[in-house]
CSV table of N, CA and C in Angstrom, one decimal:
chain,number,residue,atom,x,y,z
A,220,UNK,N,-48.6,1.2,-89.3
A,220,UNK,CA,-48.4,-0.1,-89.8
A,220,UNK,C,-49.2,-1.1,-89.1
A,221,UNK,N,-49.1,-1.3,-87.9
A,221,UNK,CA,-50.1,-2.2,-86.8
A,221,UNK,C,-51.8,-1.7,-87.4
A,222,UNK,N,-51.8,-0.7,-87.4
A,222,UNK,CA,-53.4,-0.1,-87.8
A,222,UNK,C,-53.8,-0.6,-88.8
A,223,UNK,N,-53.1,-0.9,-90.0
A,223,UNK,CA,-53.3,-1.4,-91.4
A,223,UNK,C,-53.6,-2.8,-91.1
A,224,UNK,N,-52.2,-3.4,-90.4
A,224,UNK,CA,-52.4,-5.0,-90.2
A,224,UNK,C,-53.6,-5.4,-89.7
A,225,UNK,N,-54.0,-4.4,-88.5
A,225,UNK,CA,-55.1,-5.1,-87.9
A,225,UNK,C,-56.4,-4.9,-88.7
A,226,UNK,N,-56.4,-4.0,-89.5
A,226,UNK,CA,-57.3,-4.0,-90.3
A,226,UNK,C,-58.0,-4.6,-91.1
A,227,UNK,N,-56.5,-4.8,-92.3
A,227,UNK,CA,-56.5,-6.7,-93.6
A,227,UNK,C,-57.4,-7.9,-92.2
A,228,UNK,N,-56.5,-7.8,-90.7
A,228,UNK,CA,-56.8,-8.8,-90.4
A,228,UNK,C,-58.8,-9.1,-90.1
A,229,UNK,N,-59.2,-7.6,-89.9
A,229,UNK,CA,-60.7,-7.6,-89.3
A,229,UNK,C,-61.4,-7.8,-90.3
A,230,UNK,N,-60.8,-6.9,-92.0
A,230,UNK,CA,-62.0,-7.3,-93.1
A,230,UNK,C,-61.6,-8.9,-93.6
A,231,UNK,N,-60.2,-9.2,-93.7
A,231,UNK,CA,-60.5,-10.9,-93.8
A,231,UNK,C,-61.2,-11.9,-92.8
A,232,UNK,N,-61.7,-11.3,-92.1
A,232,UNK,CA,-62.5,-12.0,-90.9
A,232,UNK,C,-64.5,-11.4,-91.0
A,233,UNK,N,-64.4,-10.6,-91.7
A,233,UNK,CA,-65.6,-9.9,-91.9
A,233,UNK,C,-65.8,-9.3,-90.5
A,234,UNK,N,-64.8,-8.8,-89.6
A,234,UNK,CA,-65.1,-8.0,-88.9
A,234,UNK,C,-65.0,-6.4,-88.9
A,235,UNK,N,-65.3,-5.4,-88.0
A,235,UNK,CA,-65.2,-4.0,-88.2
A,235,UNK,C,-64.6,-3.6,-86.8
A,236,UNK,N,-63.5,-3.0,-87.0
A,236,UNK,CA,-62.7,-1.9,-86.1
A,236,UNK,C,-63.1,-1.0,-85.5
A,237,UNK,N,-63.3,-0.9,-83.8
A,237,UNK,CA,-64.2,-0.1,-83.3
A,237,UNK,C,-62.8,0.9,-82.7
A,238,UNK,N,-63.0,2.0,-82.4
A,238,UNK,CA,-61.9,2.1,-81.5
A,238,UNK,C,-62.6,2.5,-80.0
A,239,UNK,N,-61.2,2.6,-79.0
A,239,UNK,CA,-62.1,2.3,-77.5
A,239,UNK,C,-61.0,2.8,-77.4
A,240,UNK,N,-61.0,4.3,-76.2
A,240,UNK,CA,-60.5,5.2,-75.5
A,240,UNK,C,-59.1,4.7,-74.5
A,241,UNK,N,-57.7,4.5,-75.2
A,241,UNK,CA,-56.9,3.4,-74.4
A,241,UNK,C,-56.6,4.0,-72.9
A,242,UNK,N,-57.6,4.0,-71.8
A,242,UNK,CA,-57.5,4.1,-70.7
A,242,UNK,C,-58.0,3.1,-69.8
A,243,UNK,N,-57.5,3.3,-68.3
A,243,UNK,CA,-57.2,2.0,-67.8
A,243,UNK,C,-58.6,1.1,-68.1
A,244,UNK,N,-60.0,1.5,-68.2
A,244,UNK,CA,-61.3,1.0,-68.4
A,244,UNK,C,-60.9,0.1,-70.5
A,245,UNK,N,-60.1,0.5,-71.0
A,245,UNK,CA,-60.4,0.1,-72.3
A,245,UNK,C,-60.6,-1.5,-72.7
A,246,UNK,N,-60.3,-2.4,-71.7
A,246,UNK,CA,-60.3,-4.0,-71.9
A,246,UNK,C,-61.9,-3.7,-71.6
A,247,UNK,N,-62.1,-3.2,-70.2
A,247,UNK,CA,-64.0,-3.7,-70.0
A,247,UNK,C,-64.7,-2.8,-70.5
A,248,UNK,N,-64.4,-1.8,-71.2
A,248,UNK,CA,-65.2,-0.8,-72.3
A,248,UNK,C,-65.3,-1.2,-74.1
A,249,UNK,N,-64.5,-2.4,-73.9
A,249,UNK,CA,-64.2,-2.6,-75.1
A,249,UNK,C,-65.5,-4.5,-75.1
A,250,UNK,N,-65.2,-4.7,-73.9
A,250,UNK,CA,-66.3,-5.8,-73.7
A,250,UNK,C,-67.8,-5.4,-73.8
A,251,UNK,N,-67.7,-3.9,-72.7
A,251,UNK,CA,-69.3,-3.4,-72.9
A,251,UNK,C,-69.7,-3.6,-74.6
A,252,UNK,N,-68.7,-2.4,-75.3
A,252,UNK,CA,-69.5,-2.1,-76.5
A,252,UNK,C,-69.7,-3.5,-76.8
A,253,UNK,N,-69.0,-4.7,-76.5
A,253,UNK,CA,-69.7,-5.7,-77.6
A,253,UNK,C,-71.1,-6.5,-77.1
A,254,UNK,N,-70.8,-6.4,-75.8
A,254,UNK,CA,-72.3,-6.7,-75.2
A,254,UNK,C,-73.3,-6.0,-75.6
A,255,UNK,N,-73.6,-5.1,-76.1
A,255,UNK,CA,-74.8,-4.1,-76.5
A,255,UNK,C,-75.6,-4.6,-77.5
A,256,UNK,N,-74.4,-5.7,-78.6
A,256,UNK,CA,-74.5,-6.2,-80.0
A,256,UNK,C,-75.7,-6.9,-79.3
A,257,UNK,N,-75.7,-7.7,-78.1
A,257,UNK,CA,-76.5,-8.5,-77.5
A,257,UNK,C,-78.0,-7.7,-76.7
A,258,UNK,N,-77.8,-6.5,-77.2
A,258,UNK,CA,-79.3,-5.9,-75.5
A,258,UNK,C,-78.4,-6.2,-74.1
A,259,UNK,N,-77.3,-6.2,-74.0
A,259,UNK,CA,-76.8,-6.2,-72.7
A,259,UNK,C,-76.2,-5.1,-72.3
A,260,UNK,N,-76.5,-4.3,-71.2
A,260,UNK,CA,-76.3,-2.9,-70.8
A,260,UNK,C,-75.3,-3.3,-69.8
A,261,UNK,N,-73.7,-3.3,-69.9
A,261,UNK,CA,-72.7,-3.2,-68.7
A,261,UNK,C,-72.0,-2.2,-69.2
A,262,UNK,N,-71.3,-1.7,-68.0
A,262,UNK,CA,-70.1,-0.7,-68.0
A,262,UNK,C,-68.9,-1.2,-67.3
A,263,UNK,N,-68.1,-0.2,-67.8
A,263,UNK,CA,-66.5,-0.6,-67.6
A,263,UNK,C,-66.8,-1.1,-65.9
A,264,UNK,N,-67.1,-0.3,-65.5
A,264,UNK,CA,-67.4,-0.8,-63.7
A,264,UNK,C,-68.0,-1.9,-63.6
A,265,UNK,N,-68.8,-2.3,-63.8
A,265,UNK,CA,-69.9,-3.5,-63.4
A,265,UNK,C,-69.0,-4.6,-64.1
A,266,UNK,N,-68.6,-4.8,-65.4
A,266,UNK,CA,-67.6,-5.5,-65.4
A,266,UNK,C,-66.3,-6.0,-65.1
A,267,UNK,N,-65.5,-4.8,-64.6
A,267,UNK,CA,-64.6,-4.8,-63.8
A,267,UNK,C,-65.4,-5.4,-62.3
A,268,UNK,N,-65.9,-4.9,-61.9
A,268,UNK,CA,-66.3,-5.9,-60.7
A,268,UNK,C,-66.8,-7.4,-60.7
A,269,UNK,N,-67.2,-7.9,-62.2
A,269,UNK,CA,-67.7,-9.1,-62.5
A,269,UNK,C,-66.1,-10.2,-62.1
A,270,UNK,N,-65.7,-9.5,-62.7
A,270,UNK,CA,-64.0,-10.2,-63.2
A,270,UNK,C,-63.6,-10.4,-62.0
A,271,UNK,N,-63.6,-9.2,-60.9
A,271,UNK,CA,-62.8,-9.4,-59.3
A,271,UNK,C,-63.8,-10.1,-58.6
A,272,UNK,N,-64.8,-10.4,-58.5
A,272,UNK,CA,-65.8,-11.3,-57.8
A,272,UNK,C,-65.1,-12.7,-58.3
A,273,UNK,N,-65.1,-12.5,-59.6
A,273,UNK,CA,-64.9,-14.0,-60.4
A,273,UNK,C,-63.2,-14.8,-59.7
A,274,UNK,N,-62.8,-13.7,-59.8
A,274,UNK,CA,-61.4,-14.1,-59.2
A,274,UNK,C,-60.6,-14.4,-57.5
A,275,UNK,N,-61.9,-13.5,-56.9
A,275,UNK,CA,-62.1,-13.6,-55.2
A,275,UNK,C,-62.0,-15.2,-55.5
A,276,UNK,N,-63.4,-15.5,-56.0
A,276,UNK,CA,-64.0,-16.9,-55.9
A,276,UNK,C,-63.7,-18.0,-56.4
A,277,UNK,N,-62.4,-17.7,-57.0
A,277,UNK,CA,-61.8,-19.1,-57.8
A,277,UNK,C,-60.3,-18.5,-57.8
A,278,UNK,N,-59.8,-18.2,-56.6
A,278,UNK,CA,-58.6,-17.9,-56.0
A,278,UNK,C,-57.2,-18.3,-56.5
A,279,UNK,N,-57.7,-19.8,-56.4
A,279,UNK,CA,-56.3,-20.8,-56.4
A,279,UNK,C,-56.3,-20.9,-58.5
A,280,UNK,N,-57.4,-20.3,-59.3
A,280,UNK,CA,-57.6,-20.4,-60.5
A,280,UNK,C,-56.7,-19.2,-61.4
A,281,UNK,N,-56.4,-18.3,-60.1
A,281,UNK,CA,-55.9,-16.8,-61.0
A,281,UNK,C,-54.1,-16.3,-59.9
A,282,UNK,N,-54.2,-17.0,-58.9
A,282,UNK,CA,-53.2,-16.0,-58.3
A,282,UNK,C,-51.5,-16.5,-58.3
A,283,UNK,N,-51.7,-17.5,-59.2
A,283,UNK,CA,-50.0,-17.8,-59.7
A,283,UNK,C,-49.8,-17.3,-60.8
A,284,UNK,N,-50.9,-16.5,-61.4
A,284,UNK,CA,-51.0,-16.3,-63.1
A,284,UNK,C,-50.8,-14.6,-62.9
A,285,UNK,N,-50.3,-14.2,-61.6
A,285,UNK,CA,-50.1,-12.5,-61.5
A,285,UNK,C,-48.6,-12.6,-61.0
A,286,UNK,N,-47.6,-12.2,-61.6
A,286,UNK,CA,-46.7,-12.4,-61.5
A,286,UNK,C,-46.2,-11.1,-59.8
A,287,UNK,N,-47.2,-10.2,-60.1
A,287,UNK,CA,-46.9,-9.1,-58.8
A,287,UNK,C,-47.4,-9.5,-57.1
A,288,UNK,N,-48.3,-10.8,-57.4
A,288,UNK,CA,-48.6,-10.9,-55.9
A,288,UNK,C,-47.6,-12.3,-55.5
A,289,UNK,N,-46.8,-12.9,-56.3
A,289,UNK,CA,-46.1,-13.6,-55.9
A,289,UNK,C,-47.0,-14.4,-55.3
A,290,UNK,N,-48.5,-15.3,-55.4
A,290,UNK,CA,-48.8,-16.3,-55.2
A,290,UNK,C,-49.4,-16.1,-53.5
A,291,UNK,N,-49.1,-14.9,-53.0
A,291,UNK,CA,-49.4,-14.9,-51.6
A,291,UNK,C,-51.2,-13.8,-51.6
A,292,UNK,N,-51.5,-15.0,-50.8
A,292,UNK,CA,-53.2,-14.7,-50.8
A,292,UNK,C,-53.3,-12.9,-49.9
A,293,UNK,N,-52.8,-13.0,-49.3
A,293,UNK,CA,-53.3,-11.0,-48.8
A,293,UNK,C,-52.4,-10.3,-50.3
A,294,UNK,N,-51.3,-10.5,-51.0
A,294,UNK,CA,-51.4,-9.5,-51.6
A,294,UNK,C,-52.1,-9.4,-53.3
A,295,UNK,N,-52.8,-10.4,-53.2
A,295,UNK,CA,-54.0,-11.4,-54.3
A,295,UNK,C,-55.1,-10.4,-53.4
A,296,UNK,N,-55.6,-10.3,-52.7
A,296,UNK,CA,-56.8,-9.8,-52.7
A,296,UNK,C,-56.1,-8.5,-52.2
A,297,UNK,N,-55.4,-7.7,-52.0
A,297,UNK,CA,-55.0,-6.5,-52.0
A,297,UNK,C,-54.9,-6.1,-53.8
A,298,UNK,N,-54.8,-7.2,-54.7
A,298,UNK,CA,-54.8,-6.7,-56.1
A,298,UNK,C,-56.3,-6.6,-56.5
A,299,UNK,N,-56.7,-8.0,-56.4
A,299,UNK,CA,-58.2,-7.6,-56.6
A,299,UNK,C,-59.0,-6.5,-56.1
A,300,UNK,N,-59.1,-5.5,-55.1
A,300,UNK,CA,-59.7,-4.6,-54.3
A,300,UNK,C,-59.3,-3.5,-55.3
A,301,UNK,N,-57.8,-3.1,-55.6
A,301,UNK,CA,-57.1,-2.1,-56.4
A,301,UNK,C,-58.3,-2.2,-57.6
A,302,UNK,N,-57.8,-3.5,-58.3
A,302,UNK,CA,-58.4,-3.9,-59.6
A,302,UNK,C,-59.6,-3.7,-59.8
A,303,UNK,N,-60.8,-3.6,-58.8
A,303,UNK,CA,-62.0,-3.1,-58.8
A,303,UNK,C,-62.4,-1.6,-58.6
A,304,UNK,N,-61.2,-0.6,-57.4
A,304,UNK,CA,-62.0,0.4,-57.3
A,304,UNK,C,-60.6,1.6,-57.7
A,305,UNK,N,-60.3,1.0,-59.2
A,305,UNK,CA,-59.2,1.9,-59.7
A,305,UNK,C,-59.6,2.0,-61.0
A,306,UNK,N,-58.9,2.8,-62.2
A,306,UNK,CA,-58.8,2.3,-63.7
A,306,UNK,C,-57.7,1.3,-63.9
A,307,UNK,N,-57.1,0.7,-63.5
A,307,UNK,CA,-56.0,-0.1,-63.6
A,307,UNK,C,-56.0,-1.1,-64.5
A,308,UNK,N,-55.6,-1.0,-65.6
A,308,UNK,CA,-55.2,-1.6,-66.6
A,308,UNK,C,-55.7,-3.7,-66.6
A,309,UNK,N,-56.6,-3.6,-67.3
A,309,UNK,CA,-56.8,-5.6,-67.5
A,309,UNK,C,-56.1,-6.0,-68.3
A,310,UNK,N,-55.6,-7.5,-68.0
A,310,UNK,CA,-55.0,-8.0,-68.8
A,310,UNK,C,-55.8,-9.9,-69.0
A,311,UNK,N,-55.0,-10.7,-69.2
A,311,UNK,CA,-55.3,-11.6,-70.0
A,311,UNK,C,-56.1,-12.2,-68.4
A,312,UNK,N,-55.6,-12.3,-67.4
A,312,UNK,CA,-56.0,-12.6,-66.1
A,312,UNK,C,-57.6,-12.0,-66.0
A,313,UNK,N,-57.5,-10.7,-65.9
A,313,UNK,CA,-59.1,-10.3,-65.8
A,313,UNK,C,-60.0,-10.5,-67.0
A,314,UNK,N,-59.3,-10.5,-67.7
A,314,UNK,CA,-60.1,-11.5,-69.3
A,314,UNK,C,-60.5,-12.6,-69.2
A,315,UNK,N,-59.9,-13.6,-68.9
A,315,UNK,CA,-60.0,-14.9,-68.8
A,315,UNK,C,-61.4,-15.1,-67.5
A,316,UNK,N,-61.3,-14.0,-66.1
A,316,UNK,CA,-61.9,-14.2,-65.1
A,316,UNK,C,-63.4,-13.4,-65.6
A,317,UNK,N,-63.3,-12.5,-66.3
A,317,UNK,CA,-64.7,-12.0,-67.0
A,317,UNK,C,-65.4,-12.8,-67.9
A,318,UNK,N,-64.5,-13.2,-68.8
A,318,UNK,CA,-65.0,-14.6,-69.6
A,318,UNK,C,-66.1,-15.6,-68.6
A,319,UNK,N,-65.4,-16.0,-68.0
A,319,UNK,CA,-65.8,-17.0,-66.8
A,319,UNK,C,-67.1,-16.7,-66.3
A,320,UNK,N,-67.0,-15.6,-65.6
A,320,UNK,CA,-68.2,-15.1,-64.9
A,320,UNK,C,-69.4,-14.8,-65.9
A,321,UNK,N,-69.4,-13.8,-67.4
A,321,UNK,CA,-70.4,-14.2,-68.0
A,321,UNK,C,-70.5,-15.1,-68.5
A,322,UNK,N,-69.8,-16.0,-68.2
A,322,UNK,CA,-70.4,-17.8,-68.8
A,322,UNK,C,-70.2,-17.7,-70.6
A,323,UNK,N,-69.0,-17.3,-71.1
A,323,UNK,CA,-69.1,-16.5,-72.8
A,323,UNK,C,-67.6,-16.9,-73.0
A,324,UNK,N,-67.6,-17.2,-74.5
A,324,UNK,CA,-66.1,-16.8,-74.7
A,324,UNK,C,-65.4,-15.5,-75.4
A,325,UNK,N,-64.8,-14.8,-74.9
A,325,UNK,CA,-64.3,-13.6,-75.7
A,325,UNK,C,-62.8,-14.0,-76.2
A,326,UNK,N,-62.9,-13.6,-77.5
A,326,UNK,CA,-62.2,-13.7,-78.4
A,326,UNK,C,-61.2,-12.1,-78.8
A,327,UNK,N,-60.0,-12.7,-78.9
A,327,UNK,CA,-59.0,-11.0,-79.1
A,327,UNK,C,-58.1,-11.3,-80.0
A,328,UNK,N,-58.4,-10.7,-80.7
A,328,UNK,CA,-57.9,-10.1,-82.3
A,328,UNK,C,-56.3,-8.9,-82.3
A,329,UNK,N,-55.2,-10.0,-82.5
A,329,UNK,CA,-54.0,-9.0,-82.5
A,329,UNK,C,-53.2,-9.7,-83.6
A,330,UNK,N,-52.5,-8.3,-84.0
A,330,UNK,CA,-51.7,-8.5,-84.9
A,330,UNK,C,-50.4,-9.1,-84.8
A,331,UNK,N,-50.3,-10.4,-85.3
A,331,UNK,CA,-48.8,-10.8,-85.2
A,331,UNK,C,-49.2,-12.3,-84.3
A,332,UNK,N,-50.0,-12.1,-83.8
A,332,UNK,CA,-50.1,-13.8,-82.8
A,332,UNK,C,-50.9,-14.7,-83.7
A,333,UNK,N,-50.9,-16.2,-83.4
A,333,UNK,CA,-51.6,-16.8,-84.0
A,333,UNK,C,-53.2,-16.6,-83.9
């Protein structure tokens, strides 16, 4: 049912449905493939590290927005270190900090949100 929805939603947008391997790399595997549309060669890695540099460096911009480190700076950069040399799942936090760093806006397409 979701697969259909999201479907109506990509051809009423003149988009196309790629799929992307749901493991913990699938948010920055899902970014590579679109960067390629561009001649831009990243991988789930080099992106994931884009996003934890991005987030080292603009600290006070991401670490009330992780509800696990409770706002306290050692366990913020104990997430960020995990976050870079793990598959550990991105969310809207490392989205938002990837965005940033390529200087781009990325756009996410789900069913049911405005």
């Amino acid at each position: 049912k979701e697969t259909k929805a999201m479907q109506i939603l990509m051809d009423s947008s003149g988009l196309t449905v790629h799929e992307i391997a749901p493991d913990g790399d699938c948010l920055f595997n899902a970014v590579a493939h679109q960067l390629r549309r561009f001649d831009l060669t990243e991988t789930a890695s080099s992106l994931r590290a884009k996003a934890v540099e991005n987030m080292l460096a603009n600290e006070e911009q991401y670490i009330f927005f992780l509800e696990e480190v409770e706002g306290d700076p050692e366990k913020f950069k104990h997430y960020c270190e995990s976050m870079r040399s793990s598959s550990i799942w991105g969310g809207e936090v490392e989205l938002r900090a990837l965005a940033k760093a390529l200087d781009a806006q990325i756009l996410v397409y789900a069913v049911g949100l405005p």
